[in-house]
CSV table of C-alpha atoms in Angstrom, one decimal:
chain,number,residue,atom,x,y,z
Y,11,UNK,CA,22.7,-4.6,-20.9
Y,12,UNK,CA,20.0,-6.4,-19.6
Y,13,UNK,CA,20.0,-6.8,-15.8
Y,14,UNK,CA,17.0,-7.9,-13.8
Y,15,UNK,CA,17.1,-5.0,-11.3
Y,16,UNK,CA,14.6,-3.1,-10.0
Y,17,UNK,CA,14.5,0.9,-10.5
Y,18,UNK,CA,14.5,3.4,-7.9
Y,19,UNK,CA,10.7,4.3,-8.7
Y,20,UNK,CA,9.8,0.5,-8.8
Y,21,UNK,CA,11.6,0.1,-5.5
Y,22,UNK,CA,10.0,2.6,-3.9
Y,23,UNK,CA,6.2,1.3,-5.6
Y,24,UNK,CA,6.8,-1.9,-4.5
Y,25,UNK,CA,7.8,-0.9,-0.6
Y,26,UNK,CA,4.5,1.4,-0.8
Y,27,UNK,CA,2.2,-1.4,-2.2
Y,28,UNK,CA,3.7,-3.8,1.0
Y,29,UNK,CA,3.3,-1.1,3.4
Y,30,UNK,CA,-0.4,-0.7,2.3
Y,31,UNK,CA,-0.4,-5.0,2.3
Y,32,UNK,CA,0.8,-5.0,5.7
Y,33,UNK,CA,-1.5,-2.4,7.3
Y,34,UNK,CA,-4.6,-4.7,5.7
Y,35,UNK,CA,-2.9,-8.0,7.0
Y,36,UNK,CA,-2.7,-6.0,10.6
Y,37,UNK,CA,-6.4,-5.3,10.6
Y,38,UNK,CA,-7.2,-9.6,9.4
Y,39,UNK,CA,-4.9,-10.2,12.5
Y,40,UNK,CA,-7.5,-7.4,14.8
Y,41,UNK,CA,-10.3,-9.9,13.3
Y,42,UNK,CA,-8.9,-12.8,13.9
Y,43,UNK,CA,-7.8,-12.0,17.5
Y,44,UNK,CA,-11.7,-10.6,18.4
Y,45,UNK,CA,-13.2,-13.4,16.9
Y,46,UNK,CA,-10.5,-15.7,19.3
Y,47,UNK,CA,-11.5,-14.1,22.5
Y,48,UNK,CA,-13.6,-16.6,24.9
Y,49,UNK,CA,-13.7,-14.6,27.8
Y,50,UNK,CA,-17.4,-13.4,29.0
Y,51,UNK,CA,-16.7,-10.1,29.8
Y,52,UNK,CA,-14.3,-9.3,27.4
Y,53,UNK,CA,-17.8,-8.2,24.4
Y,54,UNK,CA,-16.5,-4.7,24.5
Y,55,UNK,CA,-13.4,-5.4,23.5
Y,56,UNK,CA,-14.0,-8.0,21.5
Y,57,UNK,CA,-16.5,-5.4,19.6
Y,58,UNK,CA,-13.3,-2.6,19.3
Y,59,UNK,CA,-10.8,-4.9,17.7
Y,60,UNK,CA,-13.4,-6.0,15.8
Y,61,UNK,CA,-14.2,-2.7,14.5
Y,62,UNK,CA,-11.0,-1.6,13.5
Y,63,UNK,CA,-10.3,-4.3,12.2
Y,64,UNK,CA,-12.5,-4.0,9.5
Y,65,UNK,CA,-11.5,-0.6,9.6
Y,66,UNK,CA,-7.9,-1.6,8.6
Y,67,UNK,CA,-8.7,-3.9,5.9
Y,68,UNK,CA,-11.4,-1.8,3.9
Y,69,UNK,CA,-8.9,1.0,4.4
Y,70,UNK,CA,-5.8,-1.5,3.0
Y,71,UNK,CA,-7.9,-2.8,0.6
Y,72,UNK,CA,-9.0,0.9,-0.9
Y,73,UNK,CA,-5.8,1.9,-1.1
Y,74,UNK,CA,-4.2,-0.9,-2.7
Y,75,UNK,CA,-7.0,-0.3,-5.2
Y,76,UNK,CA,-6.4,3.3,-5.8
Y,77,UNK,CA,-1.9,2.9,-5.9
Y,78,UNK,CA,-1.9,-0.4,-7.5
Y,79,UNK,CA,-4.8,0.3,-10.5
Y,80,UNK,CA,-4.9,3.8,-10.5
């Protein structure tokens, strides 16, 4: 028997490893949104999203790191 479907772990690994995909995807959206901004008065802001942003991503991209080569 030889059937192509996934297990309950691998189900549950692979919804974890997009979970962690998405929240690094969010913070490239923060980025790309700050970096968007043309309004004058709007540097404050601009700086926040910025910030976690990056925040987001290096925190995706660490845990993808640790769950998917650990």
């Amino acid at each position: 028997m030889n059937d192509n479907t996934l297990t309950e772990v691998e189900e549950v690994r692979l919804s974890i490893i997009l979970i962690i995909l998405l929240f690094a995807f969010f913070g490239l959206l923060m980025i790309v949104s700050a970096i968007g901004m043309h309004e004058r008065d709007s540097w404050m802001t601009r700086l926040i999203l910025f910030v976690i942003g990056l925040c987001c991503m290096g925190l995706g991209g660490y845990l993808f790191y640790v769950y998917v080569f650990a």
